[in-house]
Short mmCIF file of C-alpha atoms and ligand atoms in Angstrom, two decimals:
data_model
loop_
_atom_site.label_atom_id
_atom_site.label_comp_id
_atom_site.label_asym_id
_atom_site.label_seq_id
_atom_site.Cartn_x
_atom_site.Cartn_y
_atom_site.Cartn_z
CA UNK A 67 -21.32 56.75 64.43
CA UNK A 68 -23.57 53.72 64.14
CA UNK A 69 -27.02 54.03 62.59
CA UNK A 70 -29.96 53.26 64.86
CA UNK A 71 -31.95 50.18 63.79
CA UNK A 72 -34.82 50.82 66.17
CA UNK A 73 -38.24 51.09 64.48
CA UNK A 74 -41.31 52.87 65.78
CA UNK A 75 -44.12 50.33 65.55
CA UNK A 76 -47.00 51.89 67.48
CA UNK A 77 -48.13 54.15 70.26
CA UNK A 78 -48.98 53.69 73.92
CA UNK A 79 -51.06 56.24 75.77
CA UNK A 80 -50.82 57.50 79.30
CA UNK A 81 -53.59 59.39 80.99
CA UNK A 82 -52.20 61.49 83.80
CA UNK A 83 -54.07 64.18 85.73
CA UNK A 84 -56.78 64.29 83.08
CA UNK A 85 -54.42 64.74 80.14
CA UNK A 86 -53.56 62.15 77.47
CA UNK A 87 -49.95 61.59 76.44
CA UNK A 88 -48.93 59.50 73.44
CA UNK A 89 -45.73 57.53 73.80
CA UNK A 90 -44.03 55.87 70.81
CA UNK A 91 -43.56 52.10 70.99
CA UNK A 92 -40.19 50.92 69.69
CA UNK A 93 -39.11 47.55 68.31
CA UNK A 94 -35.76 45.90 67.76
CA UNK A 95 -35.16 42.68 65.81
CA UNK A 96 -36.25 40.31 68.62
CA UNK A 97 -37.38 40.65 72.22
CA UNK A 98 -40.14 42.76 73.80
CA UNK A 99 -41.04 46.19 72.41
CA UNK A 100 -40.28 49.24 74.51
CA UNK A 101 -42.27 52.35 75.36
CA UNK A 102 -40.21 55.44 74.55
CA UNK A 103 -40.43 57.71 77.61
CA UNK A 104 -37.60 60.09 76.68
CA UNK A 105 -39.92 63.10 76.36
CA UNK A 106 -42.27 62.14 79.18
CA UNK A 107 -40.72 64.34 81.87
CA UNK A 108 -40.62 67.38 79.58
CA UNK A 109 -44.23 66.88 78.51
CA UNK A 110 -45.91 65.62 81.68
CA UNK A 111 -43.50 66.53 84.49
CA UNK A 112 -43.47 62.93 85.70
CA UNK A 113 -40.71 60.34 86.15
CA UNK A 114 -40.95 56.58 85.79
CA UNK A 115 -39.91 54.50 88.83
CA UNK A 116 -37.99 51.27 88.20
CA UNK A 117 -35.41 50.36 90.88
CA UNK A 118 -33.08 47.66 89.58
CA UNK A 119 -34.14 48.47 85.98
CA UNK A 120 -36.42 45.42 85.84
CA UNK A 121 -38.54 46.97 83.06
CA UNK A 122 -36.18 49.50 81.57
CA UNK A 123 -34.15 49.18 78.36
CA UNK A 124 -31.21 51.51 78.93
CA UNK A 125 -29.78 51.27 75.42
CA UNK A 126 -30.07 49.96 71.87
CA UNK A 127 -27.62 47.08 71.37
CA UNK A 128 -26.87 44.53 68.66
CA UNK A 129 -24.35 42.40 70.55
CA UNK A 130 -26.11 39.88 72.79
CA UNK A 131 -29.71 38.68 72.94
CA UNK A 132 -31.35 36.89 75.87
CA UNK A 133 -34.86 35.47 76.09
CA UNK A 134 -35.03 34.62 79.76
CA UNK A 135 -38.37 32.80 79.55
CA UNK A 136 -37.20 30.47 76.80
CA UNK A 137 -33.63 30.12 78.12
CA UNK A 138 -32.06 31.64 74.99
CA UNK A 139 -28.66 33.35 74.82
CA UNK A 140 -27.09 34.45 71.54
CA UNK A 141 -23.92 36.40 70.75
CA UNK A 142 -24.52 38.38 67.53
CA UNK A 143 -27.28 35.89 66.69
CA UNK A 144 -25.28 32.70 67.33
CA UNK A 145 -26.72 30.40 70.05
CA UNK A 146 -24.38 30.03 73.03
CA UNK A 147 -24.52 26.21 72.85
CA UNK A 148 -23.14 26.29 69.27
CA UNK A 149 -20.35 28.66 70.23
CA UNK A 150 -19.51 26.60 73.34
CA UNK A 151 -19.26 23.45 71.22
CA UNK A 152 -17.62 24.71 68.04
CA UNK A 153 -15.94 28.08 68.64
CA UNK A 154 -12.91 29.16 70.64
CA UNK A 155 -12.81 32.00 73.14
CA UNK A 156 -10.69 34.19 70.87
CA UNK A 157 -12.99 33.56 67.91
CA UNK A 158 -15.96 34.52 70.10
CA UNK A 159 -14.06 37.66 71.14
CA UNK A 160 -13.66 38.58 67.47
CA UNK A 161 -17.38 37.96 66.95
CA UNK A 162 -18.40 40.10 69.92
CA UNK A 163 -16.08 42.94 68.94
CA UNK A 164 -16.73 42.97 65.19
CA UNK A 165 -20.21 41.54 64.75
CA UNK A 166 -19.23 38.69 62.40
CA UNK A 167 -17.27 35.45 62.71
CA UNK A 168 -13.77 35.94 61.26
CA UNK A 169 -12.42 34.46 58.03
CA UNK A 170 -9.27 32.35 58.38
CA UNK A 171 -6.95 35.27 57.63
CA UNK A 172 -8.87 37.65 59.90
CA UNK A 173 -8.60 35.09 62.70
CA UNK A 174 -4.87 34.62 62.18
CA UNK A 175 -4.33 38.37 62.28
CA UNK A 176 -6.46 38.72 65.41
CA UNK A 177 -4.62 35.90 67.20
CA UNK A 178 -1.29 37.47 66.24
CA UNK A 179 -2.37 40.89 67.51
CA UNK A 180 -3.72 39.61 70.82
CA UNK A 181 -0.72 37.37 71.49
CA UNK A 182 1.62 40.30 70.80
CA UNK A 183 -0.04 42.46 73.45
CA UNK A 184 0.07 39.92 76.30
CA UNK A 185 3.14 41.28 78.09
CA UNK A 186 2.60 44.00 80.67
CA UNK A 187 4.82 46.97 81.45
CA UNK A 188 7.61 45.66 83.69
CA UNK A 189 6.90 48.43 86.19
CA UNK A 190 3.51 46.81 86.79
CA UNK A 191 5.24 43.97 88.67
CA UNK A 192 6.44 46.56 91.18
CA UNK A 193 2.93 47.91 91.42
CA UNK A 194 1.68 44.42 92.38
CA UNK A 195 4.24 44.26 95.18
CA UNK A 196 2.54 47.21 96.88
CA UNK A 197 -0.38 44.95 97.81
CA UNK A 198 -0.48 42.80 100.92
CA UNK A 199 0.17 39.14 100.12
CA UNK A 200 -3.14 38.13 101.67
CA UNK A 201 -5.13 40.60 99.55
CA UNK A 202 -8.09 39.08 97.69
CA UNK A 203 -7.10 38.70 94.01
CA UNK A 204 -10.23 40.68 93.02
CA UNK A 205 -9.05 43.61 95.14
CA UNK A 206 -5.73 43.39 93.29
CA UNK A 207 -7.50 43.18 89.91
CA UNK A 208 -9.59 46.29 90.62
CA UNK A 209 -6.46 48.22 91.54
CA UNK A 210 -4.16 46.97 88.79
CA UNK A 211 -6.66 47.30 85.92
CA UNK A 212 -7.57 50.80 87.13
CA UNK A 213 -3.86 51.62 87.12
CA UNK A 214 -3.42 50.58 83.48
CA UNK A 215 -4.35 54.08 82.37
CA UNK A 216 -1.26 55.27 84.23
CA UNK A 217 0.86 52.83 82.19
CA UNK A 218 -0.69 53.10 78.72
CA UNK A 219 -1.27 56.82 78.19
CA UNK A 220 -1.19 56.38 74.42
CA UNK A 221 -4.51 54.51 74.34
CA UNK A 222 -6.72 56.61 76.61
CA UNK A 223 -8.04 59.15 74.09
CA UNK A 224 -11.54 57.83 73.52
CA UNK A 225 -12.18 60.21 70.61
CA UNK A 226 -9.48 58.47 68.54
CA UNK A 227 -10.81 55.19 67.00
CA UNK A 228 -7.28 53.76 66.68
CA UNK A 229 -6.56 54.39 70.38
CA UNK A 230 -9.88 52.80 71.27
CA UNK A 231 -8.94 49.75 69.21
CA UNK A 232 -5.50 49.43 70.80
CA UNK A 233 -6.95 49.80 74.30
CA UNK A 234 -9.41 47.00 73.44
CA UNK A 235 -6.63 44.67 72.26
CA UNK A 236 -4.50 45.55 75.25
CA UNK A 237 -7.26 44.77 77.72
CA UNK A 238 -8.20 41.42 76.14
CA UNK A 239 -4.54 40.42 75.82
CA UNK A 240 -3.26 41.62 79.19
CA UNK A 241 -6.16 40.45 81.34
CA UNK A 242 -4.89 36.81 81.51
CA UNK A 243 -1.38 38.04 82.34
CA UNK A 244 -2.72 40.31 85.11
CA UNK A 245 -5.08 37.59 86.42
CA UNK A 246 -2.22 35.07 86.50
CA UNK A 247 0.03 37.64 88.25
CA UNK A 248 -2.71 38.24 90.85
CA UNK A 249 -2.82 34.47 91.43
CA UNK A 250 0.97 34.09 91.63
CA UNK A 251 1.24 37.00 94.03
CA UNK A 252 -1.52 35.49 96.17
CA UNK A 253 0.24 32.11 96.44
CA UNK A 254 3.72 33.61 96.83
CA UNK A 255 5.22 32.32 93.58
CA UNK A 256 7.23 34.25 90.96
CA UNK A 257 5.36 35.78 88.02
CA UNK A 258 5.47 33.74 84.79
CA UNK A 259 5.82 35.62 81.48
CA UNK A 260 3.38 34.88 78.63
CA UNK A 261 4.42 32.69 75.68
CA UNK A 262 3.24 33.62 72.19
CA UNK A 263 3.40 30.08 70.81
CA UNK A 264 0.53 28.99 73.07
CA UNK A 265 -3.17 29.63 72.57
CA UNK A 266 -4.94 32.25 74.73
CA UNK A 267 -6.29 29.86 77.37
CA UNK A 268 -3.30 27.48 77.30
CA UNK A 269 -1.01 30.44 77.87
CA UNK A 270 -3.14 31.55 80.80
CA UNK A 271 -3.08 28.10 82.41
CA UNK A 272 0.70 27.98 82.03
CA UNK A 273 1.14 31.45 83.53
CA UNK A 274 -0.90 30.28 86.53
CA UNK A 275 0.53 26.84 87.12
CA UNK A 276 4.08 26.83 85.79
CA UNK A 277 6.91 27.41 88.26
CA UNK A 278 10.61 28.05 87.47
CA UNK A 279 11.44 24.59 88.83
CA UNK A 280 8.90 22.80 86.62
CA UNK A 281 7.11 23.79 83.44
CA UNK A 282 3.37 23.15 83.22
CA UNK A 283 2.21 20.76 80.52
CA UNK A 284 -1.15 21.92 79.22
CA UNK A 285 -3.85 19.21 79.21
CA UNK A 286 -6.05 19.73 76.12
CA UNK A 287 -9.27 18.62 77.87
CA UNK A 288 -8.71 21.04 80.74
CA UNK A 289 -7.74 23.88 78.37
CA UNK A 290 -10.89 23.25 76.29
CA UNK A 291 -13.02 23.31 79.46
CA UNK A 292 -11.57 26.63 80.60
CA UNK A 293 -11.82 28.08 77.10
CA UNK A 294 -15.51 27.11 77.08
CA UNK A 295 -16.00 28.69 80.51
CA UNK A 296 -14.53 31.88 79.04
CA UNK A 297 -16.93 31.72 76.05
CA UNK A 298 -19.92 31.23 78.38
CA UNK A 299 -18.93 34.26 80.45
CA UNK A 300 -17.90 36.55 77.59
CA UNK A 301 -21.03 38.71 77.46
CA UNK A 302 -24.51 38.86 78.95
CA UNK A 303 -26.11 42.04 77.57
CA UNK A 304 -26.93 44.79 80.09
CA UNK A 305 -26.07 43.00 83.36
CA UNK A 306 -24.93 44.99 86.41
CA UNK A 307 -21.20 45.13 85.61
CA UNK A 308 -21.77 45.88 81.91
CA UNK A 309 -24.20 48.65 82.80
CA UNK A 310 -21.55 49.93 85.22
CA UNK A 311 -18.97 49.98 82.42
CA UNK A 312 -21.43 51.83 80.15
CA UNK A 313 -22.33 54.30 82.90
CA UNK A 314 -18.67 54.98 83.71
CA UNK A 315 -17.91 55.28 80.00
CA UNK A 316 -20.84 57.64 79.40
CA UNK A 317 -18.94 60.38 81.22
CA UNK A 318 -16.02 59.98 78.81
CA UNK A 319 -13.81 58.07 81.27
CA UNK A 320 -10.90 56.13 79.72
CA UNK A 321 -11.41 52.42 78.91
CA UNK A 322 -9.10 51.11 81.63
CA UNK A 323 -10.99 53.07 84.30
CA UNK A 324 -14.32 51.81 82.88
CA UNK A 325 -13.24 48.16 82.94
CA UNK A 326 -11.96 48.60 86.53
CA UNK A 327 -15.44 49.89 87.44
CA UNK A 328 -16.94 46.77 85.82
CA UNK A 329 -14.61 44.53 87.84
CA UNK A 330 -15.66 46.26 91.07
CA UNK A 331 -19.32 45.67 90.28
CA UNK A 332 -18.74 42.07 89.22
CA UNK A 333 -17.17 41.27 92.58
CA UNK A 334 -20.49 41.25 94.49
CA UNK A 335 -21.94 37.85 95.50
CA UNK A 336 -25.23 38.50 93.66
CA UNK A 337 -23.25 38.83 90.40
CA UNK A 338 -19.77 37.44 89.60
CA UNK A 339 -19.05 36.50 93.20
CA UNK A 340 -21.78 33.84 93.06
CA UNK A 341 -19.52 31.06 91.73
CA UNK A 342 -17.29 31.43 94.79
CA UNK A 343 -20.37 31.56 97.02
CA UNK A 344 -21.90 28.51 95.27
CA UNK A 345 -18.82 26.37 95.86
CA UNK A 346 -18.55 27.49 99.50
CA UNK A 347 -22.21 26.54 99.93
CA UNK A 348 -21.65 23.05 98.42
CA UNK A 349 -18.67 22.60 100.75
CA UNK A 350 -20.74 23.73 103.71
CA UNK A 351 -23.52 21.28 102.83
CA UNK A 352 -20.82 18.63 102.49
CA UNK A 353 -22.96 15.49 102.17
CA UNK A 354 -26.14 14.57 100.33
CA UNK A 355 -28.08 13.81 103.56
CA UNK A 356 -27.75 17.47 104.67
CA UNK A 357 -29.37 18.90 101.50
CA UNK A 358 -32.99 18.96 102.81
CA UNK A 359 -31.89 21.12 105.76
CA UNK A 360 -30.39 23.71 103.37
CA UNK A 361 -33.33 23.61 100.98
CA UNK A 362 -35.60 24.26 103.97
CA UNK A 363 -33.45 27.24 104.99
CA UNK A 364 -33.50 28.65 101.43
CA UNK A 365 -37.31 28.62 101.53
CA UNK A 366 -37.58 30.20 104.98
CA UNK A 367 -38.54 33.90 104.70
CA UNK A 368 -36.91 34.60 108.09
CA UNK A 369 -33.57 33.13 107.02
CA UNK A 370 -31.36 35.20 104.70
CA UNK A 371 -29.78 32.03 103.28
CA UNK A 372 -30.27 31.53 99.50
CA UNK A 373 -29.24 28.63 97.33
CA UNK A 374 -26.22 30.12 95.60
CA UNK A 375 -26.06 29.27 91.90
CA UNK A 376 -29.88 29.28 91.71
CA UNK A 377 -32.13 31.95 90.27
CA UNK A 378 -31.48 34.73 87.82
CA UNK A 379 -32.92 38.16 87.19
CA UNK A 380 -33.51 37.38 83.51
CA UNK A 381 -33.63 33.58 83.13
CA UNK A 382 -36.91 32.18 84.33
CA UNK A 383 -35.95 28.90 82.69
CA UNK A 384 -32.80 26.74 82.75
CA UNK A 385 -29.80 29.05 82.20
CA UNK A 386 -28.50 27.93 78.74
CA UNK A 387 -24.95 28.52 79.97
CA UNK A 388 -25.52 26.10 82.85
CA UNK A 389 -26.12 23.23 80.38
CA UNK A 390 -22.80 23.78 78.59
CA UNK A 391 -21.14 24.28 81.96
CA UNK A 392 -22.45 20.97 83.26
CA UNK A 393 -20.95 19.19 80.19
CA UNK A 394 -17.55 20.73 80.88
CA UNK A 395 -17.76 19.94 84.61
CA UNK A 396 -18.23 16.25 83.80
CA UNK A 397 -15.45 16.31 81.14
CA UNK A 398 -12.95 17.79 83.61
CA UNK A 399 -13.88 15.48 86.48
CA UNK A 400 -13.71 12.45 84.15
CA UNK A 401 -10.32 13.52 82.79
CA UNK A 402 -8.95 13.96 86.29
CA UNK A 403 -10.60 10.78 87.60
CA UNK A 404 -12.71 12.79 90.03
CA UNK A 405 -16.21 11.62 89.04
CA UNK A 406 -16.75 10.45 92.61
CA UNK A 407 -16.09 13.97 93.85
CA UNK A 408 -18.36 14.50 96.89
CA UNK A 409 -19.10 18.10 95.86
CA UNK A 410 -20.34 16.95 92.44
CA UNK A 411 -22.60 14.41 94.17
CA UNK A 412 -24.02 17.15 96.40
CA UNK A 413 -24.48 19.42 93.36
CA UNK A 414 -26.27 16.79 91.24
CA UNK A 415 -28.58 15.83 94.10
CA UNK A 416 -29.27 19.42 95.12
CA UNK A 417 -30.16 20.30 91.54
CA UNK A 418 -32.51 17.31 91.36
CA UNK A 419 -34.27 18.17 94.62
CA UNK A 420 -34.58 21.90 93.87
CA UNK A 421 -35.92 21.29 90.35
CA UNK A 422 -38.76 19.21 91.85
CA UNK A 423 -39.51 21.48 94.80
CA UNK A 424 -42.74 23.52 94.63
CA UNK A 425 -41.02 26.69 95.96
CA UNK A 426 -38.34 26.68 93.25
CA UNK A 427 -40.79 25.67 90.49
CA UNK A 428 -43.25 28.39 91.42
CA UNK A 429 -40.56 31.09 91.58
CA UNK A 430 -38.89 29.77 88.40
CA UNK A 431 -35.56 29.31 90.15
CA UNK A 432 -33.26 27.17 88.01
CA UNK A 433 -29.51 26.50 88.29
CA UNK A 434 -27.48 29.31 86.75
CA UNK A 435 -23.99 29.21 85.24
CA UNK A 436 -22.32 29.52 88.62
CA UNK A 437 -23.79 26.33 89.95
CA UNK A 438 -21.35 24.10 88.04
CA UNK A 439 -18.54 26.54 87.25
CA UNK A 440 -17.19 26.50 90.83
CA UNK A 441 -16.76 22.70 90.86
CA UNK A 442 -15.01 22.81 87.48
CA UNK A 443 -12.67 25.64 88.38
CA UNK A 444 -11.76 23.93 91.66
CA UNK A 445 -10.94 20.72 89.76
CA UNK A 446 -8.78 22.77 87.37
CA UNK A 447 -6.70 23.81 90.39
CA UNK A 448 -7.98 27.34 91.06
CA UNK A 449 -8.67 28.46 94.63
CA UNK A 450 -12.17 29.90 95.19
CA UNK A 451 -10.69 33.40 95.55
CA UNK A 452 -9.74 33.25 91.84
CA UNK A 453 -13.20 32.35 90.52
CA UNK A 454 -14.48 35.88 90.08
CA UNK A 455 -11.12 36.91 88.62
CA UNK A 456 -11.62 34.32 85.86
CA UNK A 457 -15.12 35.67 85.27
CA UNK A 458 -13.67 39.20 84.96
CA UNK A 459 -11.04 37.96 82.51
CA UNK A 460 -13.69 36.43 80.27
CA UNK A 461 -16.22 39.28 80.61
CA UNK A 462 -13.64 41.90 79.62
CA UNK A 463 -14.38 41.39 75.92
CA UNK A 464 -18.12 41.86 76.52
CA UNK A 465 -17.49 45.02 78.52
CA UNK A 466 -15.27 46.37 75.74
CA UNK A 467 -17.69 45.50 72.94
CA UNK A 468 -20.51 47.22 74.87
CA UNK A 469 -18.33 50.24 75.77
CA UNK A 470 -17.33 50.62 72.10
CA UNK A 471 -20.95 50.29 70.99
CA UNK A 472 -21.99 52.95 73.51
CA UNK A 473 -19.40 55.43 72.21
CA UNK A 474 -20.61 54.87 68.64
CA UNK A 475 -24.29 55.24 69.55
CA UNK A 476 -25.85 58.41 68.06
CA UNK A 477 -28.19 58.61 71.10
CA UNK A 478 -25.39 58.30 73.64
CA UNK A 479 -25.74 60.63 76.63
CA UNK A 480 -24.18 60.67 80.06
CA UNK A 481 -26.10 58.16 82.20
CA UNK A 482 -28.04 60.10 84.81
CA UNK A 483 -31.03 58.40 86.46
CA UNK A 484 -33.54 60.42 88.50
CA UNK A 485 -35.14 59.58 91.86
CA UNK A 486 -38.31 59.77 93.90
CA UNK A 487 -37.09 61.88 96.81
CA UNK A 488 -38.47 61.03 100.27
CA UNK A 489 -36.08 62.98 102.54
CA UNK A 490 -36.89 66.10 104.55
CA UNK A 491 -38.29 69.11 102.77
CA UNK A 492 -36.49 72.44 103.14
CA UNK A 493 -35.70 73.35 106.76
CA UNK A 494 -33.78 76.05 108.57
CA UNK A 495 -30.16 75.55 109.64
CA UNK A 496 -29.70 75.79 113.42
CA UNK A 497 -26.32 76.58 115.01
CA UNK A 498 -24.94 73.66 117.12
CA UNK A 499 -25.48 75.63 120.33
CA UNK A 500 -29.23 75.78 119.64
CA UNK A 501 -29.68 72.05 118.82
CA UNK A 502 -31.24 69.71 121.40
N1 CMC B 652 -32.63 30.74 96.82
C1 CMC B 652 -33.83 30.88 97.43
N2 CMC B 652 -34.76 31.79 97.08
C2 CMC B 652 -34.47 32.60 96.06
C3 CMC B 652 -33.24 32.53 95.35
C4 CMC B 652 -32.31 31.55 95.75
N3 CMC B 652 -31.14 31.44 95.14
N4 CMC B 652 -33.21 33.45 94.38
C5 CMC B 652 -34.39 34.12 94.46
N5 CMC B 652 -35.15 33.59 95.46
C6 CMC B 652 -36.51 34.01 95.82
C7 CMC B 652 -36.50 35.33 96.55
O1 CMC B 652 -36.45 35.15 97.96
C8 CMC B 652 -37.79 35.97 96.09
O2 CMC B 652 -38.83 35.39 96.82
P1 CMC B 652 -40.15 36.29 97.19
O3 CMC B 652 -40.75 36.66 95.87
O4 CMC B 652 -40.98 35.36 97.98
O5 CMC B 652 -39.64 37.46 97.96
C9 CMC B 652 -37.95 35.48 94.66
O6 CMC B 652 -37.20 34.26 94.58
C10 CMC B 652 -37.42 36.47 93.61
O7 CMC B 652 -36.09 36.82 93.98
P2 CMC B 652 -35.43 38.24 93.74
O8 CMC B 652 -34.27 38.43 94.66
O9 CMC B 652 -36.51 39.28 93.78
O10 CMC B 652 -34.95 38.08 92.26
P3 CMC B 652 -33.86 38.93 91.56
O11 CMC B 652 -34.15 38.84 90.11
O12 CMC B 652 -33.79 40.30 92.14
O13 CMC B 652 -32.51 38.18 91.95
C11 CMC B 652 -30.58 36.85 91.92
C12 CMC B 652 -31.77 37.39 91.11
C13 CMC B 652 -29.61 36.15 90.96
C14 CMC B 652 -29.83 37.99 92.62
C15 CMC B 652 -31.12 35.84 92.98
O14 CMC B 652 -31.81 34.79 92.35
C16 CMC B 652 -30.01 35.29 93.88
O15 CMC B 652 -29.64 35.93 94.87
N6 CMC B 652 -29.44 34.09 93.52
C17 CMC B 652 -28.32 33.55 94.26
C18 CMC B 652 -27.05 34.23 93.78
C19 CMC B 652 -26.62 33.77 92.41
O16 CMC B 652 -26.57 32.58 92.13
N7 CMC B 652 -26.22 34.73 91.56
C20 CMC B 652 -25.66 34.44 90.24
C21 CMC B 652 -26.44 35.04 89.12
S1 CMC B 652 -25.86 34.34 87.56
C22 CMC B 652 -24.34 35.08 87.30
C23 CMC B 652 -24.47 36.42 86.70
O17 CMC B 652 -25.00 36.54 85.58
O18 CMC B 652 -23.98 37.38 87.34
#
């Protein structure tokens, strides 16, 4: 069990129906303080109402810190820009899982362990073949990752720390293999086995783009770009899919089932599906001269259209991941000689216009990570249907680190929100013959 580092730093008071209630105010190491309402219902018979958890801290965590107003994102205290520039995805995985950057020997051991868990049970290939060929790769991912608990029974006992550790390694290591298999199945090509002599991201690119007739030569610039994309997506504190993983895990569900739940949540267009939606939007806009029409639609209250890749629940400033993403987008397009790409032109111009538009300024709507990731992933050769799969691959380590932290939390309880009920009050059952 982990020790709580939360400190009580003051008191808030609530006056309700003529009675005063004192509520402790808690502080972490950075970020806003929180009013502790755990005893409020017992003492005052009142709930708090916060749909979408906009003002609710659901847990104590020491993994990732975000200051949305300042545009800050840190993994275990390290700024995301530093990790994107200097770290590798696997090193960032080690950091997220263990809390510290690895020494050289720790890193070598970690790389060895992960690379020696990349193969999947051969029977899993048969499982894939049960899906329709035209199935969305995210539908396949949800199914296959959920099924892992049926293949790896020896790492589903969450009370055993060693089994938890092995399940974590298995998920991080097998995710690229499963994602590449989902891609290969989608495009009708044979599965490609992993190779242990390649790095994590290089191996993934090869499993996606190699065919028996021709091996794939990994381009270092492209591999670095994808590795950086993975770092940028690795964790994002208590976002919807991570909270889903924690909620699923709070009931004691096995790690494979929890990660499958996270993948299902990630799929939605307001979350991980936004990179696919952002690219489709840029394609739909097509040319720079059509941008004003789309900006006008985004501002129209009677039109459901939104600028995909803009806005964020937490960032009310430039998404710090979007900056690193933009650098990689340019590096990939330069390397591939695609700097005149019409989509990039639309993206750059759209960003410029939106950043100077009163509506977007007033609502603090800035480009988020998905704005540039779609263009980059397309240039790397991935179809749009794979974008969210790549996000899921990268986010797996964050989900696992958060799931592990939840299980070690001394205050851990099954997640069980309450509600403000507005349905009918008690009424009498009438037999069907008496109903009008
Ligand atoms: N285009 C136009 N207007 C927008 C947009 C947008 N992309 N995003 C928010 N708004 C407006 C919205 O209409 C609302 O206006 P009003 O106050 O007049 O009703 C206001 O801004 C606040 O929006 P909200 O929906 O209440 O904000 P939220 O925090 O609930 O939503 C969001 C955040 C990300 C779902 C939303 O900004 C959005 O739908 N963006 C487009 C989808 C997208 O890019 N998602 C990726 C998020 S980053 C990846 C990840 O971490 O998962």
